Amino acid sequence: MGITILTISTTIPSLRPPKCAADSDSCIPATGKQLTVLYAALYLTALGTGGLKSSVSGFGSDQFDESDRSERKRMVEFFNWFFFFINVGSLGAVTVLVYIQDNIGRKWGYGICACAIVIGLVVFLSGTRRYRFKKLMGSPLTQIATVLVAAWRKRRLDVPSDSSLLFNGAAAEASSKKKKQQLPHSKEFRFLDKAAVKEAGSSTWRGNKWNLCTLTDVEEVKLVVRMLPTWATTIMFWTVYAQMTTFSVSQATTLDRHIGSFEIPAASLTVFFVGSILLTVPIYDRIITPLCRRFLGNPHGLTPLQRIAVGLVLSIIAMAAAALTEMRRLHVAEIHGATQGRVAAAVPMSVFWLIPQFLLVGAGEAFTYIGQLDFFLRECPKGMKTMSTGLFLSTLSLGFFVSSILVTVVHKVTGHEKPWLADNLNQGRLYDFYWLLMILSMFNLVIFLFCSTRYVYKEKRLADMGIELEDTDDLVCH
């Protein structure tokens, strides 16, 4: 609906302000009605995108039985190619659609998007009879809240040393016909165990769930808590990623972007970024994964945490490359006297010097994004896949938020005399900002490695207890 409204608003003259005259210093502003239509379209698009992104990967993983080894292997491949085709769409957007919008008209660009979405919806609905659907069993946020509240209410109680004395909820699940896979008791986060401590006089499960939770519910919340260090330490990657669409593009505007008589738009350098992703995914799937199977004995290639680690390392190298390139760009600018004025003057240096940082961050995204997606969907409790996907996607938005905070802090600290981030890039010290990001990323990597080396995967945790991973189709919900 959002894209359709955008298409209509760019087609009907009364729904958009007139174009600015080439010889005029002022333009006719949009009316209240026109702005209302525009904001309605944008908010509907954002709402739809948020719902789609948080659900589609979880729904896709539901189509595979994790208790079956062959299907689990195919699920990992699904994540690879799912991300690959997302970026095929991105490549088409920054090339074909940008050309159509600039040379034919925005209504054609939005119209093509609307038609593509309709075609995609029809194809998606055509497979309805083949999909595996999982029954809903309540909100995961409610489960987390009940465990936290129950543990806090019983904070003065002692946790029994024998975990068999904790409420396991067998009778509750038998009578409610909501059978969950029983999870073994773990020794971490013992405070949460208080939620499953039975108080005197509460011998049955039919008490208030805000007072007494099952051990399995508690252990599922612990699974979420164990994922939080990985969640926190992946935010820094997306802070680095944010520079590719901001300062790196600003750098490109000052460089020579000509190939013969053709000038590359500065924003179109993201083609190299997306192209790097499209190359990395098949290389990983066809070359790296077989090598890992042969030499590391891992049938799935690198583990999710190993993939994230590779992405973090690539982001560090990318920031080093960006800083060195910026130092060279400023050196060339000083030699040719391009450091004066309020606006950054053109620097006689090829824009292709920026390609390494785009390629490195693009490859890093391929490893980090797929590693995060695999980790958060594989390690989350069965009934919390959509919430876990939302947790993963929040690292992207938080990365941009942290980037904004860093920019603000750097502006205030470096002042106006020798600013790192000057309005005129030729007068600033952007390379110092890149060095700062590299140092922060290195500290972040150390913390990530400290946490990840101590992390025990859910499958291994169950296997050590002699429990097989089940695919409880009647329970998994979003």
Coordinates of C-alpha atoms in Angstrom, one line a residue:
M1 CA 0.0 0.0 0.0
G2 CA 2.8 2.4 0.9
I3 CA 4.6 2.1 -2.5
T4 CA 1.3 2.2 -4.3
I5 CA 0.4 5.5 -2.6
L6 CA 3.9 6.9 -3.5
T7 CA 3.3 5.9 -7.1
I8 CA -0.1 7.6 -7.2
S9 CA 1.3 10.7 -5.5
T10 CA 4.0 11.1 -8.1
T11 CA 1.5 10.5 -10.9
I12 CA -1.3 12.9 -10.0
P13 CA -0.1 16.5 -10.2
S14 CA -2.4 17.7 -7.3
L15 CA -0.7 15.3 -4.9
R16 CA 2.8 16.8 -5.3
P17 CA 4.3 20.3 -5.4
P18 CA 5.3 21.6 -8.8
K19 CA 8.9 21.4 -9.9
C20 CA 11.2 24.2 -9.1
A21 CA 12.0 26.6 -12.0
A22 CA 15.6 26.4 -13.1
D23 CA 15.9 30.3 -13.0
S24 CA 14.1 30.7 -9.6
D25 CA 15.7 31.0 -6.2
S26 CA 12.5 29.8 -4.4
C27 CA 10.2 26.8 -4.8
I28 CA 6.5 26.3 -4.0
P29 CA 6.3 24.3 -0.8
A30 CA 4.1 21.2 -0.4
T31 CA 0.6 21.7 1.0
G32 CA -0.7 20.0 4.1
K33 CA -2.7 17.6 2.0
Q34 CA 0.4 16.6 -0.1
L35 CA 2.6 16.1 3.0
T36 CA -0.2 14.0 4.6
V37 CA -0.2 11.7 1.6
L38 CA 3.6 11.5 1.5
Y39 CA 3.9 10.7 5.2
A40 CA 1.1 8.2 5.0
A41 CA 3.0 6.4 2.2
L42 CA 6.3 6.5 4.0
Y43 CA 4.9 5.3 7.3
L44 CA 2.9 2.4 5.7
T45 CA 6.1 1.4 3.8
A46 CA 8.1 1.4 7.0
L47 CA 5.4 -0.5 8.9
G48 CA 5.2 -3.1 6.2
T49 CA 9.0 -3.4 5.9
G50 CA 9.3 -3.9 9.7
G51 CA 6.7 -6.6 9.8
L52 CA 8.2 -8.4 6.8
K53 CA 11.8 -8.3 7.9
S54 CA 11.1 -9.5 11.4
S55 CA 8.9 -12.4 10.2
V56 CA 10.2 -13.7 6.8
S57 CA 13.4 -15.2 8.0
G58 CA 11.7 -16.9 11.0
F59 CA 9.0 -18.2 8.8
G60 CA 11.6 -19.5 6.3
S61 CA 13.4 -21.3 9.1
D62 CA 10.1 -22.9 10.2
Q63 CA 10.1 -24.8 6.9
F64 CA 13.0 -26.9 8.0
D65 CA 13.0 -29.6 10.7
E66 CA 15.9 -28.8 13.0
S67 CA 15.8 -32.4 14.4
D68 CA 16.7 -33.7 11.0
R69 CA 20.4 -33.3 10.1
S70 CA 19.8 -33.0 6.3
E71 CA 17.1 -30.4 6.8
R72 CA 19.3 -28.5 9.3
K73 CA 22.0 -28.3 6.7
R74 CA 19.6 -27.0 4.1
M75 CA 18.4 -24.4 6.5
V76 CA 22.0 -23.0 6.8
E77 CA 22.1 -22.8 3.0
F78 CA 18.7 -21.1 3.0
F79 CA 20.1 -18.3 5.1
N80 CA 23.0 -17.8 2.6
W81 CA 20.8 -17.6 -0.4
F82 CA 18.1 -15.7 1.4
F83 CA 20.6 -12.9 2.0
F84 CA 22.0 -13.3 -1.5
F85 CA 18.7 -12.5 -3.2
I86 CA 18.0 -9.6 -0.8
N87 CA 21.2 -8.0 -2.2
V88 CA 20.2 -8.9 -5.8
G89 CA 17.2 -6.7 -5.2
S90 CA 19.5 -4.0 -3.7
L91 CA 21.7 -4.1 -6.7
G92 CA 18.8 -3.6 -9.0
A93 CA 17.6 -0.7 -6.9
V94 CA 20.9 1.2 -7.0
T95 CA 21.4 0.6 -10.7
V96 CA 18.3 0.0 -12.8
L97 CA 15.7 1.8 -10.7
V98 CA 18.0 4.8 -10.0
Y99 CA 18.6 5.2 -13.8
I100 CA 14.8 4.9 -14.5
Q101 CA 13.9 7.5 -11.8
D102 CA 16.6 9.9 -13.0
N103 CA 16.0 9.6 -16.7
I104 CA 12.3 8.5 -17.2
G105 CA 10.5 9.5 -14.0
R106 CA 10.0 8.7 -10.4
K107 CA 6.5 7.4 -11.0
W108 CA 8.0 4.6 -13.2
G109 CA 10.5 3.7 -10.5
Y110 CA 7.8 3.5 -7.8
G111 CA 5.4 1.8 -10.2
I112 CA 7.9 -1.0 -11.0
C113 CA 8.5 -1.5 -7.3
A114 CA 4.7 -1.8 -6.6
C115 CA 4.3 -4.3 -9.5
A116 CA 7.3 -6.3 -8.3
I117 CA 5.7 -6.5 -4.8
V118 CA 2.4 -7.6 -6.1
I119 CA 4.1 -10.4 -8.2
G120 CA 6.1 -11.4 -5.1
L121 CA 2.9 -11.6 -3.0
V122 CA 1.2 -13.8 -5.7
V123 CA 4.2 -16.1 -5.8
F124 CA 4.3 -16.3 -2.0
L125 CA 0.6 -17.1 -1.7
S126 CA 0.8 -19.7 -4.4
G127 CA 2.8 -21.9 -2.0
T128 CA 0.4 -21.7 0.9
R129 CA -0.6 -25.4 0.7
R130 CA 3.1 -26.4 0.9
Y131 CA 4.1 -24.3 3.9
R132 CA 4.6 -25.6 7.4
F133 CA 2.6 -23.6 9.8
K134 CA 3.3 -23.5 13.5
K135 CA 0.5 -22.9 16.1
L136 CA 0.6 -19.8 18.2
M137 CA 0.9 -20.2 22.0
G138 CA 1.1 -16.7 23.4
S139 CA 3.5 -13.8 23.5
P140 CA 7.2 -14.5 24.2
L141 CA 7.4 -11.1 25.8
T142 CA 4.8 -12.2 28.3
Q143 CA 6.8 -15.3 29.1
I144 CA 10.0 -13.2 29.7
A145 CA 8.0 -10.8 31.9
T146 CA 6.4 -13.5 34.0
V147 CA 9.8 -15.1 34.7
L148 CA 11.4 -11.8 35.7
V149 CA 8.4 -10.8 37.8
A150 CA 8.1 -14.2 39.6
A151 CA 11.9 -14.2 40.2
W152 CA 11.8 -10.7 41.7
R153 CA 8.8 -11.5 43.9
K154 CA 10.6 -14.5 45.3
R155 CA 14.0 -12.8 45.5
R156 CA 14.3 -13.6 49.3
L157 CA 13.7 -17.3 48.8
D158 CA 16.6 -19.7 48.5
V159 CA 17.1 -21.8 45.4
P160 CA 17.2 -25.6 46.3
S161 CA 20.5 -27.3 45.4
D162 CA 18.5 -30.2 43.9
S163 CA 17.0 -28.9 40.6
S164 CA 14.4 -31.7 40.6
L165 CA 12.7 -29.7 43.4
L166 CA 12.0 -26.8 41.0
F167 CA 8.6 -26.7 39.3
N168 CA 8.9 -28.6 36.0
G169 CA 5.4 -28.1 34.9
A170 CA 4.8 -31.6 33.6
A171 CA 1.2 -31.7 34.9
A172 CA 0.5 -28.2 33.5
E173 CA 1.7 -29.2 30.0
A174 CA -0.2 -32.5 30.1
S175 CA -3.5 -30.9 30.9
S176 CA -3.1 -27.9 28.7
K177 CA -1.9 -30.0 25.7
K178 CA 1.0 -27.5 25.1
K179 CA 3.9 -29.8 25.3
K180 CA 7.3 -28.0 25.2
Q181 CA 10.6 -29.7 24.8
Q182 CA 12.0 -30.1 28.3
L183 CA 15.2 -28.2 28.8
P184 CA 17.9 -29.3 31.3
H185 CA 18.6 -27.1 34.3
S186 CA 21.7 -24.8 33.9
K187 CA 23.8 -23.2 36.6
E188 CA 24.0 -19.8 35.1
F189 CA 21.7 -16.9 36.1
R190 CA 20.6 -18.7 39.3
F191 CA 18.5 -15.7 40.2
L192 CA 16.0 -16.6 37.5
D193 CA 15.6 -20.1 39.1
K194 CA 13.6 -18.4 41.9
A195 CA 10.7 -18.1 39.4
A196 CA 10.4 -21.9 39.5
V197 CA 10.7 -22.2 43.3
K198 CA 7.5 -23.6 44.8
E199 CA 6.4 -21.6 47.8
A200 CA 4.7 -23.3 50.8
G201 CA 1.1 -24.1 50.0
S202 CA 1.5 -23.9 46.2
S203 CA 1.7 -27.6 45.3
T204 CA -0.2 -27.4 42.1
W205 CA 0.6 -25.7 38.9
R206 CA -2.7 -23.8 38.6
G207 CA -1.4 -20.9 40.6
N208 CA -0.8 -17.5 39.1
K209 CA 1.9 -17.7 36.4
W210 CA 3.3 -14.4 37.6
N211 CA 4.1 -16.2 40.9
L212 CA 5.3 -19.6 39.6
C213 CA 6.9 -20.5 36.3
T214 CA 8.0 -23.8 34.9
L215 CA 11.7 -24.7 34.8
T216 CA 11.5 -24.9 31.0
D217 CA 10.1 -21.4 30.8
V218 CA 13.0 -20.2 33.0
E219 CA 15.5 -22.0 30.9
E220 CA 14.1 -20.5 27.7
V221 CA 14.5 -17.0 29.2
K222 CA 18.1 -17.9 30.1
L223 CA 18.6 -18.8 26.4
V224 CA 17.6 -15.2 25.5
V225 CA 19.9 -13.8 28.2
R226 CA 22.8 -15.8 26.9
M227 CA 22.4 -14.3 23.4
L228 CA 22.6 -10.7 24.7
P229 CA 26.4 -10.4 24.8
T230 CA 26.5 -11.4 21.1
W231 CA 23.7 -8.9 20.4
A232 CA 25.6 -6.1 22.1
T233 CA 28.9 -6.8 20.5
T234 CA 27.6 -6.9 16.9
I235 CA 26.2 -3.3 17.1
M236 CA 29.7 -1.9 16.4
F237 CA 29.8 -3.6 13.0
W238 CA 26.7 -1.7 11.9
T239 CA 28.3 1.5 13.2
V240 CA 31.1 0.9 10.8
Y241 CA 28.6 0.0 8.1
A242 CA 26.9 3.4 8.5
Q243 CA 30.0 5.1 7.3
M244 CA 29.7 3.5 3.9
T245 CA 26.4 5.5 3.2
T246 CA 27.6 8.7 4.8
F247 CA 31.2 9.8 5.0
S248 CA 32.4 7.4 2.3
V249 CA 29.9 8.9 -0.2
S250 CA 31.0 12.4 0.9
Q251 CA 34.6 11.4 0.1
A252 CA 33.4 10.2 -3.3
T253 CA 31.9 13.6 -4.2
T254 CA 35.3 15.2 -4.0
L255 CA 37.1 12.7 -6.1
D256 CA 37.4 12.1 -9.9
R257 CA 34.5 9.9 -10.8
H258 CA 34.9 9.9 -14.5
I259 CA 35.2 6.8 -16.8
G260 CA 35.8 8.4 -20.1
S261 CA 33.0 10.9 -20.6
F262 CA 30.7 9.2 -18.1
E263 CA 30.6 10.4 -14.5
I264 CA 29.7 7.9 -11.8
P265 CA 27.1 9.3 -9.3
A266 CA 28.8 9.3 -5.9
A267 CA 25.9 7.3 -4.3
S268 CA 26.3 4.6 -7.0
L269 CA 29.6 3.5 -5.4
T270 CA 27.4 1.3 -3.3
V271 CA 27.3 -1.0 -6.3
F272 CA 30.8 -2.2 -5.3
F273 CA 29.5 -2.7 -1.8
V274 CA 26.5 -4.8 -2.9
G275 CA 28.7 -6.6 -5.5
S276 CA 31.1 -7.6 -2.8
I277 CA 28.2 -9.2 -0.9
L278 CA 27.0 -11.1 -4.0
L279 CA 30.5 -12.5 -4.6
T280 CA 31.1 -13.4 -0.9
V281 CA 28.0 -15.5 -0.5
P282 CA 28.6 -18.0 -3.3
I283 CA 32.4 -18.1 -2.5
Y284 CA 31.5 -19.0 1.1
D285 CA 28.9 -21.6 0.0
R286 CA 30.9 -23.3 -2.7
I287 CA 34.5 -22.9 -1.5
I288 CA 34.8 -22.0 2.2
T289 CA 32.1 -24.4 3.5
P290 CA 33.6 -27.5 1.8
L291 CA 37.0 -26.6 3.1
C292 CA 35.6 -26.3 6.7
R293 CA 33.9 -29.6 6.3
R294 CA 37.2 -31.2 5.3
F295 CA 39.6 -29.6 7.7
L296 CA 37.5 -28.5 10.6
G297 CA 35.0 -31.4 10.6
N298 CA 32.0 -28.9 10.7
P299 CA 29.3 -30.0 8.3
H300 CA 27.8 -26.5 8.2
G301 CA 31.1 -24.7 7.5
L302 CA 31.9 -22.0 10.0
T303 CA 29.8 -21.7 13.1
P304 CA 27.5 -18.6 13.4
L305 CA 29.8 -17.0 15.9
Q306 CA 32.9 -17.7 13.8
R307 CA 31.2 -16.0 10.8
I308 CA 30.4 -13.0 12.9
A309 CA 34.0 -12.9 14.1
V310 CA 35.2 -12.9 10.5
G311 CA 32.8 -10.0 9.7
L312 CA 34.1 -8.0 12.7
V313 CA 37.7 -8.5 11.6
L314 CA 36.9 -7.4 8.1
S315 CA 35.3 -4.2 9.4
I316 CA 38.5 -3.4 11.4
I317 CA 40.6 -3.8 8.2
A318 CA 38.1 -1.7 6.3
M319 CA 38.4 1.2 8.7
A320 CA 42.2 1.0 8.5
A321 CA 41.9 1.1 4.7
A322 CA 39.5 4.0 4.8
A323 CA 41.8 6.0 7.1
L324 CA 44.8 5.4 4.9
T325 CA 42.9 6.4 1.8
E326 CA 41.6 9.5 3.4
M327 CA 45.2 10.5 4.4
R328 CA 46.2 10.1 0.8
R329 CA 43.2 12.1 -0.4
L330 CA 44.1 15.0 1.9
H331 CA 47.7 14.9 0.9
V332 CA 46.7 15.2 -2.8
A333 CA 44.3 18.0 -1.9
E334 CA 47.0 20.0 -0.1
I335 CA 49.5 19.5 -3.0
H336 CA 46.9 20.9 -5.5
G337 CA 45.6 23.7 -3.1
A338 CA 42.1 22.2 -2.7
T339 CA 41.8 22.9 1.0
Q340 CA 40.4 26.4 0.9
G341 CA 36.8 27.6 0.8
R342 CA 33.7 26.5 2.5
V343 CA 32.9 23.8 0.0
A344 CA 35.2 20.9 -0.6
A345 CA 36.9 21.4 -3.9
A346 CA 37.5 18.5 -6.4
V347 CA 40.6 16.5 -5.7
P348 CA 42.5 15.1 -8.8
M349 CA 42.5 11.5 -7.4
S350 CA 40.5 8.5 -8.8
V351 CA 37.4 7.6 -6.9
F352 CA 38.4 3.9 -7.2
W353 CA 40.7 4.4 -4.3
L354 CA 37.6 4.0 -2.2
I355 CA 36.7 0.6 -3.5
P356 CA 38.7 -1.4 -0.9
Q357 CA 36.7 -0.1 2.0
F358 CA 33.5 -0.8 0.2
L359 CA 34.6 -4.3 -0.7
L360 CA 35.8 -5.1 2.8
V361 CA 32.6 -3.8 4.6
G362 CA 30.5 -5.6 2.0
A363 CA 32.2 -8.9 2.6
G364 CA 32.0 -8.3 6.3
E365 CA 28.3 -7.7 6.1
A366 CA 27.9 -11.1 4.2
F367 CA 29.6 -12.9 7.1
T368 CA 28.1 -10.9 9.9
Y369 CA 24.5 -10.7 8.7
I370 CA 24.2 -14.4 7.9
G371 CA 26.0 -15.3 11.0
Q372 CA 23.7 -13.2 13.2
L373 CA 20.6 -14.5 11.4
D374 CA 21.7 -18.1 11.8
F375 CA 22.7 -17.5 15.5
F376 CA 19.6 -15.7 16.6
L377 CA 17.2 -18.2 14.9
R378 CA 19.1 -21.3 15.9
E379 CA 19.8 -20.4 19.5
C380 CA 16.5 -18.8 20.5
P381 CA 13.7 -20.7 22.2
K382 CA 11.3 -22.4 19.8
G383 CA 8.5 -20.0 20.5
M384 CA 10.5 -16.8 20.1
K385 CA 11.8 -16.7 16.5
T386 CA 10.2 -13.5 15.4
M387 CA 11.2 -11.8 18.6
S388 CA 14.8 -13.1 18.2
T389 CA 14.8 -11.8 14.6
G390 CA 13.7 -8.4 15.8
L391 CA 16.5 -8.5 18.4
F392 CA 19.0 -9.2 15.6
L393 CA 17.5 -6.4 13.4
S394 CA 17.7 -4.0 16.2
T395 CA 21.5 -4.1 16.0
L396 CA 21.3 -2.5 12.6
S397 CA 19.3 0.5 13.8
L398 CA 21.4 0.8 17.0
G399 CA 24.5 0.8 14.9
F400 CA 23.3 3.9 13.0
F401 CA 22.2 5.4 16.3
V402 CA 25.7 4.8 17.9
S403 CA 27.2 6.3 14.7
S404 CA 25.1 9.5 15.2
I405 CA 26.2 9.7 18.8
L406 CA 29.9 9.3 17.9
V407 CA 29.6 12.1 15.3
T408 CA 28.0 14.4 17.8
V409 CA 30.6 13.7 20.5
V410 CA 33.5 14.1 18.0
H411 CA 32.0 17.4 16.9
K412 CA 31.9 18.8 20.4
V413 CA 35.3 17.4 21.5
T414 CA 37.4 18.4 18.4
G415 CA 35.8 21.9 18.3
H416 CA 35.9 24.3 15.3
E417 CA 39.6 25.1 15.0
K418 CA 40.8 21.6 14.0
P419 CA 37.6 19.6 13.5
W420 CA 37.8 16.0 12.5
L421 CA 34.4 16.2 10.7
A422 CA 34.5 19.6 9.0
D423 CA 31.8 20.8 6.5
N424 CA 34.6 21.0 4.0
L425 CA 36.1 17.5 4.1
N426 CA 39.4 18.9 2.7
Q427 CA 39.8 20.9 5.9
G428 CA 38.9 18.1 8.3
R429 CA 40.6 15.1 9.7
L430 CA 38.1 12.4 8.8
Y431 CA 41.0 9.8 8.9
D432 CA 41.2 10.3 12.7
F433 CA 37.5 9.4 12.9
Y434 CA 38.1 6.2 11.0
W435 CA 41.1 5.4 13.3
L436 CA 38.8 5.9 16.2
L437 CA 36.2 3.5 14.8
M438 CA 39.0 1.0 14.1
I439 CA 40.2 1.2 17.8
L440 CA 36.6 0.9 19.1
S441 CA 36.0 -2.1 16.8
M442 CA 39.2 -3.8 18.1
F443 CA 38.0 -3.4 21.7
N444 CA 34.6 -4.7 20.6
L445 CA 36.2 -7.7 18.9
V446 CA 38.1 -8.6 22.1
I447 CA 34.9 -8.5 24.2
F448 CA 33.1 -10.5 21.5
L449 CA 35.8 -13.2 21.5
F450 CA 35.8 -13.4 25.3
C451 CA 32.0 -14.0 25.3
S452 CA 31.8 -16.2 22.2
T453 CA 34.6 -18.6 23.4
R454 CA 32.5 -19.2 26.5
Y455 CA 29.3 -19.7 24.7
V456 CA 27.8 -23.2 24.5
Y457 CA 25.4 -23.8 21.6
K458 CA 21.9 -25.0 22.5
E459 CA 22.3 -28.2 20.5
K460 CA 25.6 -29.1 22.3
R461 CA 24.1 -28.2 25.7
L462 CA 21.2 -30.6 25.0
A463 CA 23.5 -33.3 23.6
D464 CA 25.7 -33.2 26.7
M465 CA 22.6 -34.0 28.7
G466 CA 21.6 -36.8 26.4
I467 CA 18.6 -34.9 25.1
E468 CA 17.8 -34.8 21.3
L469 CA 16.7 -31.6 19.7
E470 CA 13.0 -31.9 18.9
D471 CA 10.9 -30.1 16.3
T472 CA 7.7 -29.4 18.2
D473 CA 5.6 -28.3 15.3
D474 CA 2.5 -27.7 17.4
L475 CA 4.3 -25.2 19.6
V476 CA 6.6 -22.9 17.6
C477 CA 5.1 -19.5 17.4
H478 CA 6.0 -15.9 16.6

